[in-house]
Each structure stands twice: as structure tokens, then as C-alpha cells.
XYZ file of C-alpha atoms in Angstrom:
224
model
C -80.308 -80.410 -3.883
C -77.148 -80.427 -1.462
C -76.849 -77.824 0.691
C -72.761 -77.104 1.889
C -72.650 -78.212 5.695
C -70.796 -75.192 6.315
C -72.125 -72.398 4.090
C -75.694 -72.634 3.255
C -75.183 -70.300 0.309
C -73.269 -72.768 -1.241
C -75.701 -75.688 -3.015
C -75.555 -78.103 -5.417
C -78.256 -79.070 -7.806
C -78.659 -82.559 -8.981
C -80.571 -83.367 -11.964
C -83.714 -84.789 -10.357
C -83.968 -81.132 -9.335
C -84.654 -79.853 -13.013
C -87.862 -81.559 -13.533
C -88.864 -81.709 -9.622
C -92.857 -80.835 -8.748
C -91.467 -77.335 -7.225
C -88.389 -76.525 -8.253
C -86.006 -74.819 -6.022
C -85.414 -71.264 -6.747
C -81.828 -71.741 -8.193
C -83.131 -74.182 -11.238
C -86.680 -71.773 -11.441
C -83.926 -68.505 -11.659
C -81.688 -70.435 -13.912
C -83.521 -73.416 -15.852
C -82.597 -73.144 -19.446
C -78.954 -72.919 -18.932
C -79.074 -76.073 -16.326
C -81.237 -77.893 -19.117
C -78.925 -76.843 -21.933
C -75.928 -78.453 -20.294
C -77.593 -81.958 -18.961
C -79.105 -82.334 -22.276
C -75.574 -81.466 -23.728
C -73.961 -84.274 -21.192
C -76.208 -86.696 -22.838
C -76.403 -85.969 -26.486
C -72.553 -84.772 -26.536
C -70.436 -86.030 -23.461
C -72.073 -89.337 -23.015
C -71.557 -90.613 -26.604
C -68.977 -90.862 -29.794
C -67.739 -87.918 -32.179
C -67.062 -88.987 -35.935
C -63.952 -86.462 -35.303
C -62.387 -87.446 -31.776
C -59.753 -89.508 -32.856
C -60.849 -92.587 -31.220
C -63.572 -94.956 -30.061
C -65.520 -94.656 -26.975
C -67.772 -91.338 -25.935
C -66.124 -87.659 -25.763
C -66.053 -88.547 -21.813
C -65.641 -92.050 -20.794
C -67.004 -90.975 -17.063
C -70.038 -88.516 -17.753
C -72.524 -91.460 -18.091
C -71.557 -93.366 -15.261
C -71.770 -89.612 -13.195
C -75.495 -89.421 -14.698
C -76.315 -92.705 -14.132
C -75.180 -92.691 -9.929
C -76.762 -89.349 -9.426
C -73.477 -87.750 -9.062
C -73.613 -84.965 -11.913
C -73.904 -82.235 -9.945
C -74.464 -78.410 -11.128
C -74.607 -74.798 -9.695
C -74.524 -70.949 -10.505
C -71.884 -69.383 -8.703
C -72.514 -65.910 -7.922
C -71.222 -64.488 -10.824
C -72.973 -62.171 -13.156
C -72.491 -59.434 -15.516
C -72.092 -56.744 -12.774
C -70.739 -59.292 -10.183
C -67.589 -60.311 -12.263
C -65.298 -57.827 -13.867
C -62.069 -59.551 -13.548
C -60.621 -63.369 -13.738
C -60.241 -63.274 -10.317
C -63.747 -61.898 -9.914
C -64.553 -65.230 -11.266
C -61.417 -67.424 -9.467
C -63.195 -66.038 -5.524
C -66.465 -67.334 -6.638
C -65.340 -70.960 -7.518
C -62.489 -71.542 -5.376
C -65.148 -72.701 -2.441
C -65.881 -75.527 -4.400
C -62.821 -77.096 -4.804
C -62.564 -77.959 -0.933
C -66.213 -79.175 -1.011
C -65.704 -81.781 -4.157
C -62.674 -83.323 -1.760
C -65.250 -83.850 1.104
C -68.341 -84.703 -1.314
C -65.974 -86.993 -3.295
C -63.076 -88.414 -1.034
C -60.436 -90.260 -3.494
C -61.059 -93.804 -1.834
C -64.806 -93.167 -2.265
C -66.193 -95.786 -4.386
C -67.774 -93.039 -6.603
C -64.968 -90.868 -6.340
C -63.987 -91.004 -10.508
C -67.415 -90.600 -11.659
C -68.695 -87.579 -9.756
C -68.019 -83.931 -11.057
C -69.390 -80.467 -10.330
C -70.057 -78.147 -13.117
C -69.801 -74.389 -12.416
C -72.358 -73.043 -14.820
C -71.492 -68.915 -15.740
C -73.880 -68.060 -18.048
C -73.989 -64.146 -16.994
C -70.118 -64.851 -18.601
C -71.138 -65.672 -22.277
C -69.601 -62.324 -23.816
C -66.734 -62.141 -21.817
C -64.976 -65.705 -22.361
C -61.796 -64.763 -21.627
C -62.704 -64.290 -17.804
C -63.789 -68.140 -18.116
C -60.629 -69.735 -20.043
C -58.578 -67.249 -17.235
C -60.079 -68.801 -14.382
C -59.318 -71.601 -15.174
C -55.852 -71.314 -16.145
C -55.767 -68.963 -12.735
C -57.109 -72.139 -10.976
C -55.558 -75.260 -12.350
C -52.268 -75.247 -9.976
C -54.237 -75.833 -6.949
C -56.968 -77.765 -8.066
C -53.707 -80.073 -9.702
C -51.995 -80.025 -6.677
C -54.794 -81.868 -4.766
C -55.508 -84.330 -7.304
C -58.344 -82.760 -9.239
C -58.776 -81.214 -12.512
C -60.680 -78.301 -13.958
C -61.505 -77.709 -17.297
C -63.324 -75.015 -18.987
C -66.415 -75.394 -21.845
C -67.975 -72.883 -23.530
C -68.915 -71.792 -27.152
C -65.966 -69.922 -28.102
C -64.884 -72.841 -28.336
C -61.813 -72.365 -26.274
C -58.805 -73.036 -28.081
C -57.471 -76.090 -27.153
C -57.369 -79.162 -29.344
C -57.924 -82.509 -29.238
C -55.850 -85.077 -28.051
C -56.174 -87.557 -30.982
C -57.435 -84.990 -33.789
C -55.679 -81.907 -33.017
C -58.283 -80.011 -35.361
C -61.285 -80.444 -33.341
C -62.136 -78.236 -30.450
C -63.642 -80.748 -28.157
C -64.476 -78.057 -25.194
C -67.593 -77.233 -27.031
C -70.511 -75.921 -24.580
C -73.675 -74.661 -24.822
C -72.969 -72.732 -21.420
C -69.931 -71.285 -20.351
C -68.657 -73.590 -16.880
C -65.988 -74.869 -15.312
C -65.837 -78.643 -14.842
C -64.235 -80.501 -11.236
C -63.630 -83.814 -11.094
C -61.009 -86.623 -9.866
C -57.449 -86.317 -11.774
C -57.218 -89.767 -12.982
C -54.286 -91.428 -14.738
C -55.187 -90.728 -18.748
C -55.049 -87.312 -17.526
C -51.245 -87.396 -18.195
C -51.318 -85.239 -21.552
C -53.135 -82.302 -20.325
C -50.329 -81.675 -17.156
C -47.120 -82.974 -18.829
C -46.268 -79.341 -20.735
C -46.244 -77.470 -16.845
C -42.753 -79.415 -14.263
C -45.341 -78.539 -11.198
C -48.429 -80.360 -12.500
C -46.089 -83.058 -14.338
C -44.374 -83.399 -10.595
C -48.415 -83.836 -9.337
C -49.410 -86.232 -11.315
C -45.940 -88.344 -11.263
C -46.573 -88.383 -7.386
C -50.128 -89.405 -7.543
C -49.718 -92.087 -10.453
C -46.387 -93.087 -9.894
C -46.007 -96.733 -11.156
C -49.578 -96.794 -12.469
C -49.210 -94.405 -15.925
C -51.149 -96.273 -18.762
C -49.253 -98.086 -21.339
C -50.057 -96.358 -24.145
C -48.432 -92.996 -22.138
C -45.705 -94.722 -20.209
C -43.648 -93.635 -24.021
C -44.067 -90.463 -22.681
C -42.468 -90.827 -19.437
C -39.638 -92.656 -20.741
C -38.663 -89.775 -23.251
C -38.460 -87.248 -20.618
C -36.408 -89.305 -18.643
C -34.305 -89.551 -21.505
C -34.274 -85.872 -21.980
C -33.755 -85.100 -18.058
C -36.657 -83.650 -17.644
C -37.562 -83.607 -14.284
């Protein structure tokens, strides 16, 4: 487990943790949902759907994260009486987003393959507050060069990039996911100018191939 060096109510809980002699009291207090969502990384993330669209796993980076020990999870303070409102739910992850930039600095050489995922399981009837947080969030986390995505069982209702009929946010635990922006990440930002401007400042010169059609149409167009 990794404690914040600032705020020692703020810890992260590595897998190891899970099956660890003596637990700490944050898996004991919240075990099956931290279980549910490794085993989910593996069995889901970590490998191919017959419905994605296109070769490879669902994420290309989840079992390189597993594999370095840098799949980290926790329980923000968020609970059925805690969180009444998105930004209930916005003041209890925003802390993290400054510690993922010092636990993962972009030169790092592990930088792309470690993530945090904010488990909410006290959230599971009231989705909206999770898909709201994370729409509430997404500026700034852009802005800095990270993403967050939400997963839960809704699912939420965005589709896939290659089969737009699949739901691939699927989760057996509502969370929000931060990790590195990297440059695929193109078709998830392009719709918003302020995260298109973000990631054309971060990746400028370095957008895929297969997505460098998409830059050159908006040029076209004058989009800016």
C-alpha cells in the first residue's frame, strides 16, 4: 500500500495487498469490490472482445500496468450518505489527480502503463453522480495530460470506437479510471476545441497515421 506523502488519508492499494497475510483495513472493509475489478482487469481489460472492432485486448496498457505493479486502486470517501451530488463525488477524487502526476511523472519510464482506479461502490444506484463526475472532471484532468474515464454497469452510454454498438465501459464496480493521455487518445477529445487544443499541444507532430485523416479534415474545415 502507498500512503500520500502529504495526506496520510489518502492511500493507494496495490494488488499484492488483496491477498496479503493481514490485509490492511481498506481491502478487509472493501474486498469484494477490489477483487471484482482486478479479476475484471484480467478476464476483461487484459484480453480480446469478439465485438471490439479490432485485434488486440479491450486495453492495450492494463497488462503491462498488472504486470509492473502499477495497477493501483482505492475507495474514496464516498458513500451513500457521503455523496449526494456530482460534485459530492468531483471533491473526493480531485486529490488524486495531482498525486498520479507525482506517482507517474510523464518522462517516467512507467509513466503509460500506470493508472489509478477510483472504486465507488456505495455509488451503484446512483450512476449518474459517476458518469457526472467525470464529465465534471475531464477539462482539468485533459488539460494536464491525463485522462479519466468512467466504468460501471449501467453501462454508460458511450460506444465503441470501432463497433459503435458495443458499450465497452462495462464494470463490475462503478470507478473512475486515471491514467497518461497518450496519442490514440485523439477520438475521445476531438468533439470538445479545449481538449482538441490539449491534445494538439501535447502530440503535435506525433498523431498516429491512421488519425492524422482526422486532423487534416479539420484543417480543411477551419476548425481550430
Amino acid at each position: 500500500m502507498i500512503t500520500h506523502p502529504d495526506d496520510p488519508s489518502l492511500r493507494l492499494i496495490e494488488t499484492a495487498d488483496l491477498d496479503a497475510p493481514s490485509p490492511p483495513p481498506e481491502v478487509l472493509a472493501h474486498r469484494d469490490a477490489l477483487r471484482a475489478v482486478v479479476d475484471w482487469a484480467g478476464t476483461y481489460l487484459c484480453r480480446p472482445h469478439p465485438d471490439l472492432g479490432r485485434n488486440g485486448p479491450v486495453c492495450p496498457y492494463a497488462q503491462g500496468s498488472l504486470s509492473r505493479n502499477r495497477f493501483y486502486l482505492a475507495v474514496p470517501e464516498v458513500g451513500p450518505r457521503a455523496a449526494e451530488t456530482v460534485e459530492d463525488v468531483v471533491a473526493a477524487v480531485e486529490p488524486y489527480r495531482a498525486w498520479f502526476v507525482r506517482l507517474a511523472p510523464l518522462d517516467g519510464p512507467e509513466a503509460v502503463f500506470t493508472t489509478i482506479l477510483l472504486l465507488l461502490p456505495g455509488l451503484g444506484d446512483r450512476l449518474a453522480l459517476v458518469d457526472g463526475a467525470q464529465n465534471a472532471l475531464k477539462g482539468a484532468f485533459v488539460e494536464e495530460g491525463l485522462m479519466i474515464g468512467e466504468f460501471h454497469d449501467g453501462p454508460p452510454d458511450k460506444p465503441g470506437l470501432w463497433n459503435p454498438s458495443l458499450r465497452p465501459l462495462a464494470g463490475p464496480v462503478p470507478l473512475l479510471a486515471i491514467r497518461h493521455m497518450v496519442a490514440t487518445d485523439l477520438p475521445f477529445l476531438w468533439g470538445d476545441p479545449a481538449h482538441r487544443r490539449a491534445y494538439l499541444t501535447r502530440f503535435d507532430g506525433r498523431v498516429p497515421a491512421h488519425l492524422r485523416e482526422i486532423v487534416m479534415e479539420a484543417v480543411m474545415e477551419g476548425i481550430e
